[in-house]
PDB file of C-alpha atoms in Angstrom:
ATOM      1  CA  MET W 124      24.740 -24.311 103.459  1.00  0.00           C
ATOM      2  CA  GLU W 125      25.630 -27.490 101.715  1.00  0.00           C
ATOM      3  CA  LEU W 126      28.878 -28.855 100.348  1.00  0.00           C
ATOM      4  CA  ARG W 127      28.496 -30.646  96.988  1.00  0.00           C
ATOM      5  CA  MET W 128      30.104 -30.902  93.613  1.00  0.00           C
ATOM      6  CA  PRO W 129      29.383 -28.226  91.013  1.00  0.00           C
ATOM      7  CA  THR W 130      28.115 -28.801  87.402  1.00  0.00           C
ATOM      8  CA  PRO W 131      30.649 -28.419  84.755  1.00  0.00           C
ATOM      9  CA  GLU W 132      29.037 -25.054  83.858  1.00  0.00           C
ATOM     10  CA  GLN W 133      29.231 -23.829  87.463  1.00  0.00           C
ATOM     11  CA  LEU W 134      32.882 -25.020  87.649  1.00  0.00           C
ATOM     12  CA  GLU W 135      33.591 -22.859  84.554  1.00  0.00           C
ATOM     13  CA  THR W 136      31.920 -19.846  86.083  1.00  0.00           C
ATOM     14  CA  ILE W 137      33.804 -20.180  89.362  1.00  0.00           C
ATOM     15  CA  TYR W 138      37.064 -20.594  87.611  1.00  0.00           C
ATOM     16  CA  GLY W 139      36.577 -17.492  85.578  1.00  0.00           C
ATOM     17  CA  THR W 140      35.530 -15.312  88.454  1.00  0.00           C
ATOM     18  CA  ASP W 141      36.571 -16.363  92.114  1.00  0.00           C
ATOM     19  CA  LEU W 142      39.662 -18.496  91.255  1.00  0.00           C
ATOM     20  CA  ARG W 143      41.071 -16.002  88.627  1.00  0.00           C
ATOM     21  CA  MET W 144      40.626 -12.998  90.986  1.00  0.00           C
ATOM     22  CA  SER W 145      42.067 -14.942  94.042  1.00  0.00           C
ATOM     23  CA  PHE W 146      45.119 -16.821  92.739  1.00  0.00           C
ATOM     24  CA  PRO W 147      48.213 -15.589  90.747  1.00  0.00           C
ATOM     25  CA  PRO W 148      49.040 -17.442  87.473  1.00  0.00           C
ATOM     26  CA  SER W 149      51.852 -19.307  88.913  1.00  0.00           C
ATOM     27  CA  GLU W 150      49.440 -21.071  91.313  1.00  0.00           C
ATOM     28  CA  LEU W 151      46.254 -21.418  89.049  1.00  0.00           C
ATOM     29  CA  LYS W 152      45.917 -24.536  86.955  1.00  0.00           C
ATOM     30  CA  PRO W 153      44.438 -24.127  83.548  1.00  0.00           C
ATOM     31  CA  LEU W 154      40.682 -24.961  83.563  1.00  0.00           C
ATOM     32  CA  ARG W 155      41.403 -27.667  81.025  1.00  0.00           C
ATOM     33  CA  ALA W 156      43.799 -29.398  83.567  1.00  0.00           C
ATOM     34  CA  ILE W 157      41.160 -29.292  86.266  1.00  0.00           C
ATOM     35  CA  ARG W 158      38.456 -30.674  84.134  1.00  0.00           C
ATOM     36  CA  GLU W 159      40.792 -33.502  82.856  1.00  0.00           C
ATOM     37  CA  MET W 160      41.837 -34.313  86.579  1.00  0.00           C
ATOM     38  CA  TRP W 161      38.216 -34.371  87.662  1.00  0.00           C
ATOM     39  CA  GLN W 162      37.239 -36.712  84.722  1.00  0.00           C
ATOM     40  CA  ASP W 163      40.243 -38.907  85.578  1.00  0.00           C
ATOM     41  CA  GLY W 164      38.981 -39.344  89.088  1.00  0.00           C
ATOM     42  CA  CYS W 165      41.846 -37.648  90.967  1.00  0.00           C
ATOM     43  CA  TYR W 166      40.187 -34.287  91.650  1.00  0.00           C
ATOM     44  CA  ARG W 167      37.152 -33.332  93.641  1.00  0.00           C
ATOM     45  CA  PRO W 168      36.023 -29.768  93.226  1.00  0.00           C
ATOM     46  CA  TRP W 169      33.793 -29.219  96.289  1.00  0.00           C
ATOM     47  CA  CYS W 170      31.652 -26.134  96.499  1.00  0.00           C
ATOM     48  CA  LEU W 171      29.708 -24.521  99.290  1.00  0.00           C
ATOM     49  CA  PHE W 172      26.212 -23.735  98.128  1.00  0.00           C
ATOM     50  CA  ASP W 173      23.891 -21.321  99.765  1.00  0.00           C
ATOM     51  CA  GLY W 174      20.728 -22.121  97.978  1.00  0.00           C
ATOM     52  CA  GLY W 175      21.584 -21.585  94.292  1.00  0.00           C
ATOM     53  CA  ASP W 176      24.620 -19.452  95.047  1.00  0.00           C
ATOM     54  CA  ILE W 177      28.194 -20.641  95.483  1.00  0.00           C
ATOM     55  CA  ALA W 178      29.711 -19.187  98.686  1.00  0.00           C
ATOM     56  CA  GLY W 179      33.026 -20.710  98.317  1.00  0.00           C
ATOM     57  CA  THR W 180      35.274 -23.579  96.992  1.00  0.00           C
ATOM     58  CA  CYS W 181      37.719 -26.118  98.284  1.00  0.00           C
ATOM     59  CA  PHE W 182      39.295 -28.310  95.558  1.00  0.00           C
ATOM     60  CA  LEU W 183      41.014 -31.487  96.444  1.00  0.00           C
ATOM     61  CA  TRP W 184      43.750 -33.101  94.413  1.00  0.00           C
ATOM     62  CA  LEU W 185      43.588 -36.819  95.296  1.00  0.00           C
ATOM     63  CA  GLY W 186      46.572 -38.998  96.071  1.00  0.00           C
ATOM     64  CA  ARG W 187      46.582 -42.587  97.287  1.00  0.00           C
ATOM     65  CA  PRO W 188      43.467 -43.671  99.198  1.00  0.00           C
ATOM     66  CA  GLY W 189      43.228 -41.584 102.384  1.00  0.00           C
ATOM     67  CA  TRP W 190      45.414 -38.727 101.157  1.00  0.00           C
ATOM     68  CA  ALA W 191      44.627 -35.575  99.322  1.00  0.00           C
ATOM     69  CA  LEU W 192      46.103 -32.201  98.740  1.00  0.00           C
ATOM     70  CA  LEU W 193      43.902 -28.999  99.355  1.00  0.00           C
ATOM     71  CA  ASP W 194      44.513 -27.513  95.958  1.00  0.00           C
ATOM     72  CA  TYR W 195      42.422 -24.363  96.280  1.00  0.00           C
ATOM     73  CA  LEU W 196      40.348 -22.806  98.943  1.00  0.00           C
ATOM     74  CA  CYS W 197      38.522 -19.704  97.986  1.00  0.00           C
ATOM     75  CA  VAL W 198      35.562 -17.846  99.517  1.00  0.00           C
ATOM     76  CA  SER W 199      33.492 -15.635  97.075  1.00  0.00           C
ATOM     77  CA  PRO W 200      34.490 -11.882  97.458  1.00  0.00           C
ATOM     78  CA  GLY W 201      31.146 -10.834  98.905  1.00  0.00           C
ATOM     79  CA  ARG W 202      31.229 -13.390 101.546  1.00  0.00           C
ATOM     80  CA  ARG W 203      34.754 -12.926 103.051  1.00  0.00           C
ATOM     81  CA  ASN W 204      35.489 -12.149 106.662  1.00  0.00           C
ATOM     82  CA  GLY W 205      32.201 -13.546 107.768  1.00  0.00           C
ATOM     83  CA  GLY W 206      33.073 -17.168 108.847  1.00  0.00           C
ATOM     84  CA  THR W 207      32.386 -18.670 105.495  1.00  0.00           C
ATOM     85  CA  GLY W 208      35.920 -19.928 105.073  1.00  0.00           C
ATOM     86  CA  ALA W 209      35.799 -21.648 108.536  1.00  0.00           C
ATOM     87  CA  LEU W 210      32.409 -23.184 107.729  1.00  0.00           C
ATOM     88  CA  LEU W 211      33.787 -24.360 104.368  1.00  0.00           C
ATOM     89  CA  LEU W 212      36.815 -26.164 106.082  1.00  0.00           C
ATOM     90  CA  GLU W 213      34.572 -27.504 108.697  1.00  0.00           C
ATOM     91  CA  LYS W 214      32.263 -29.175 106.064  1.00  0.00           C
ATOM     92  CA  LEU W 215      35.229 -30.411 104.039  1.00  0.00           C
ATOM     93  CA  LEU W 216      36.870 -32.032 106.946  1.00  0.00           C
ATOM     94  CA  LYS W 217      33.596 -33.726 108.021  1.00  0.00           C
ATOM     95  CA  THR W 218      32.733 -34.882 104.383  1.00  0.00           C
ATOM     96  CA  GLU W 219      36.307 -36.153 103.953  1.00  0.00           C
ATOM     97  CA  ARG W 220      36.623 -37.740 107.215  1.00  0.00           C
ATOM     98  CA  GLY W 221      39.520 -40.384 107.421  1.00  0.00           C
ATOM     99  CA  THR W 222      41.504 -38.550 104.725  1.00  0.00           C
ATOM    100  CA  VAL W 223      44.811 -36.818 105.658  1.00  0.00           C
ATOM    101  CA  ILE W 224      44.435 -33.433 103.740  1.00  0.00           C
ATOM    102  CA  LEU W 225      47.725 -31.760 102.997  1.00  0.00           C
ATOM    103  CA  ALA W 226      47.878 -27.947 102.194  1.00  0.00           C
ATOM    104  CA  GLU W 227      50.508 -25.620 100.818  1.00  0.00           C
ATOM    105  CA  SER W 228      50.195 -21.904 102.104  1.00  0.00           C
ATOM    106  CA  GLU W 229      52.734 -19.494 100.860  1.00  0.00           C
ATOM    107  CA  ALA W 230      55.505 -18.605 103.081  1.00  0.00           C
ATOM    108  CA  PRO W 231      55.624 -15.100 104.195  1.00  0.00           C
ATOM    109  CA  VAL W 232      59.365 -14.731 103.727  1.00  0.00           C
ATOM    110  CA  TYR W 233      59.194 -14.410 100.089  1.00  0.00           C
ATOM    111  CA  ALA W 234      55.493 -13.690  99.362  1.00  0.00           C
ATOM    112  CA  PRO W 235      54.609 -10.531  97.389  1.00  0.00           C
ATOM    113  CA  ASP W 236      52.247  -9.727 100.258  1.00  0.00           C
ATOM    114  CA  PRO W 237      53.784 -10.975 103.594  1.00  0.00           C
ATOM    115  CA  VAL W 238      50.780  -9.725 105.634  1.00  0.00           C
ATOM    116  CA  MET W 239      48.258 -11.556 103.645  1.00  0.00           C
ATOM    117  CA  ALA W 240      50.471 -14.775 103.762  1.00  0.00           C
ATOM    118  CA  GLU W 241      50.657 -14.560 107.479  1.00  0.00           C
ATOM    119  CA  ARG W 242      46.850 -14.056 107.687  1.00  0.00           C
ATOM    120  CA  ARG W 243      46.263 -17.204 105.673  1.00  0.00           C
ATOM    121  CA  LEU W 244      48.553 -19.292 107.978  1.00  0.00           C
ATOM    122  CA  GLY W 245      46.737 -17.848 110.959  1.00  0.00           C
ATOM    123  CA  PHE W 246      43.350 -18.941 109.371  1.00  0.00           C
ATOM    124  CA  TYR W 247      44.473 -22.476 108.831  1.00  0.00           C
ATOM    125  CA  ALA W 248      45.857 -22.786 112.337  1.00  0.00           C
ATOM    126  CA  ARG W 249      42.630 -21.404 113.801  1.00  0.00           C
ATOM    127  CA  ASN W 250      40.882 -24.058 111.704  1.00  0.00           C
ATOM    128  CA  GLY W 251      42.786 -26.996 113.005  1.00  0.00           C
ATOM    129  CA  ALA W 252      45.747 -27.380 110.549  1.00  0.00           C
ATOM    130  CA  ARG W 253      48.853 -28.778 111.798  1.00  0.00           C
ATOM    131  CA  THR W 254      52.318 -27.417 110.494  1.00  0.00           C
ATOM    132  CA  ALA W 255      54.547 -30.031 109.004  1.00  0.00           C
ATOM    133  CA  GLY W 256      58.341 -29.851 109.674  1.00  0.00           C
ATOM    134  CA  TYR W 257      59.261 -29.064 106.053  1.00  0.00           C
ATOM    135  CA  ASP W 258      58.397 -26.517 103.515  1.00  0.00           C
ATOM    136  CA  SER W 259      57.782 -27.199  99.769  1.00  0.00           C
ATOM    137  CA  GLU W 260      58.322 -25.215  96.590  1.00  0.00           C
ATOM    138  CA  VAL W 261      56.285 -25.634  93.476  1.00  0.00           C
ATOM    139  CA  PHE W 262      56.625 -23.795  90.269  1.00  0.00           C
ATOM    140  CA  GLY W 263      58.982 -21.297  92.186  1.00  0.00           C
ATOM    141  CA  THR W 264      56.407 -20.507  95.120  1.00  0.00           C
ATOM    142  CA  HIS W 265      57.671 -21.318  98.580  1.00  0.00           C
ATOM    143  CA  TYR W 266      55.106 -22.888 100.752  1.00  0.00           C
ATOM    144  CA  LYS W 267      54.680 -23.817 104.342  1.00  0.00           C
ATOM    145  CA  THR W 268      53.200 -27.378 104.446  1.00  0.00           C
ATOM    146  CA  LEU W 269      50.135 -27.876 106.578  1.00  0.00           C
ATOM    147  CA  TYR W 270      47.845 -30.866 107.081  1.00  0.00           C
ATOM    148  CA  TRP W 271      44.674 -32.017 108.804  1.00  0.00           C
ATOM    149  CA  ALA W 272      44.623 -35.536 110.428  1.00  0.00           C
ATOM    150  CA  GLU W 273      43.124 -37.035 113.444  1.00  0.00           C
ATOM    151  CA  THR W 274      46.507 -37.671 114.935  1.00  0.00           C
ATOM    152  CA  PRO W 275      49.909 -36.318 114.048  1.00  0.00           C
ATOM    153  CA  VAL W 276      51.594 -37.704 111.112  1.00  0.00           C
ATOM    154  CA  ASP W 277      55.369 -38.250 110.760  1.00  0.00           C
ATOM    155  CA  ASP W 278      57.118 -35.797 108.259  1.00  0.00           C
ATOM    156  CA  ASP W 279      58.668 -38.623 106.377  1.00  0.00           C
ATOM    157  CA  GLU W 280      55.244 -40.178 105.512  1.00  0.00           C
ATOM    158  CA  LEU W 281      53.696 -36.693 104.785  1.00  0.00           C
ATOM    159  CA  MET W 282      56.529 -36.098 102.282  1.00  0.00           C
ATOM    160  CA  GLU W 283      56.144 -39.377 100.609  1.00  0.00           C
ATOM    161  CA  GLU W 284      52.461 -38.855 100.072  1.00  0.00           C
ATOM    162  CA  HIS W 285      52.950 -35.214  99.222  1.00  0.00           C
ATOM    163  CA  ARG W 286      55.481 -36.142  96.631  1.00  0.00           C
ATOM    164  CA  PHE W 287      53.223 -38.992  95.203  1.00  0.00           C
ATOM    165  CA  ILE W 288      50.425 -36.489  94.502  1.00  0.00           C
ATOM    166  CA  TYR W 289      52.803 -34.601  92.091  1.00  0.00           C
ATOM    167  CA  ARG W 290      54.701 -37.536  90.759  1.00  0.00           C
ATOM    168  CA  ASN W 291      51.407 -39.376  89.953  1.00  0.00           C
ATOM    169  CA  ARG W 292      50.355 -36.375  87.518  1.00  0.00           C
ATOM    170  CA  PHE W 293      53.719 -34.973  86.199  1.00  0.00           C
ATOM    171  CA  SER W 294      56.318 -36.360  84.078  1.00  0.00           C
ATOM    172  CA  PRO W 295      59.543 -37.142  85.840  1.00  0.00           C
ATOM    173  CA  ALA W 296      61.215 -34.316  83.917  1.00  0.00           C
ATOM    174  CA  LYS W 297      58.563 -31.744  84.872  1.00  0.00           C
ATOM    175  CA  TYR W 298      58.497 -32.895  88.630  1.00  0.00           C
ATOM    176  CA  ALA W 299      62.236 -32.658  88.854  1.00  0.00           C
ATOM    177  CA  LYS W 300      62.286 -29.207  87.383  1.00  0.00           C
ATOM    178  CA  TYR W 301      59.467 -27.530  89.175  1.00  0.00           C
ATOM    179  CA  VAL W 302      58.738 -29.448  92.577  1.00  0.00           C
ATOM    180  CA  ARG W 303      60.876 -29.368  95.636  1.00  0.00           C
ATOM    181  CA  ILE W 304      59.436 -31.599  98.606  1.00  0.00           C
ATOM    182  CA  PRO W 305      61.016 -30.738 100.824  1.00  0.00           C
ATOM    183  CA  ARG W 306      62.499 -27.315  99.932  1.00  0.00           C
ATOM    184  CA  ASP W 307      66.011 -26.796 100.839  1.00  0.00           C
ATOM    185  CA  PRO W 308      65.858 -24.130 103.601  1.00  0.00           C
ATOM    186  CA  ALA W 309      69.183 -22.596 102.442  1.00  0.00           C
ATOM    187  CA  ALA W 310      68.082 -22.404  98.894  1.00  0.00           C
ATOM    188  CA  PRO W 311      67.445 -18.832  97.380  1.00  0.00           C
ATOM    189  CA  PRO W 312      63.928 -18.183  96.023  1.00  0.00           C
ATOM    190  CA  ALA W 313      63.382 -19.606  92.503  1.00  0.00           C
ATOM    191  CA  CYS W 314      61.645 -17.725  89.699  1.00  0.00           C
ATOM    192  CA  GLN W 315      57.925 -18.312  89.651  1.00  0.00           C
ATOM    193  CA  VAL W 316      56.597 -19.934  86.459  1.00  0.00           C
ATOM    194  CA  PRO W 317      52.984 -20.688  85.391  1.00  0.00           C
ATOM    195  CA  TRP W 318      51.662 -23.957  86.465  1.00  0.00           C
ATOM    196  CA  ASP W 319      51.244 -25.327  82.877  1.00  0.00           C
ATOM    197  CA  GLU W 320      54.782 -24.482  81.963  1.00  0.00           C
TER     198      GLU W 320
END
């Protein structure tokens, strides 16, 4: 299997099938936004190809050089629970060697499906993710913050780069209203809103 960029048509197909089925509206950017970000050079939609078929996707939202946020990781439904997700991450980390990759994985405490949220965290841990010392909240969803790096990274540096990714794309008002990095551990859960609110 090979990791490479999709064509614009393949991106549209993946979005309409795998991504829509796998992510709630509060976590899914509009396709228009993904296309604009890709065109602007701050987004890399990697896909794992098995011949002509796409077995999975791992989209990176780029920050400053050497930093990125794993925006979406999704294995096609027919290929789940067979090691494809681990292979996808392995190829991503090899391709993006030298980049600190942040990730947000829903915190089980407020997740609609706590068991699934725990499974995701376990999957990331088994595949080399480190857990940061802070959580985040974006559009009302509470996330555990994870990252991949060759050596441990200080939380203050992680937070600064994490914030930069959102601030570089959002207006100050939108950032202030919908992004909490770090999330106050004593805060009650916020109402979830769609990404393009």
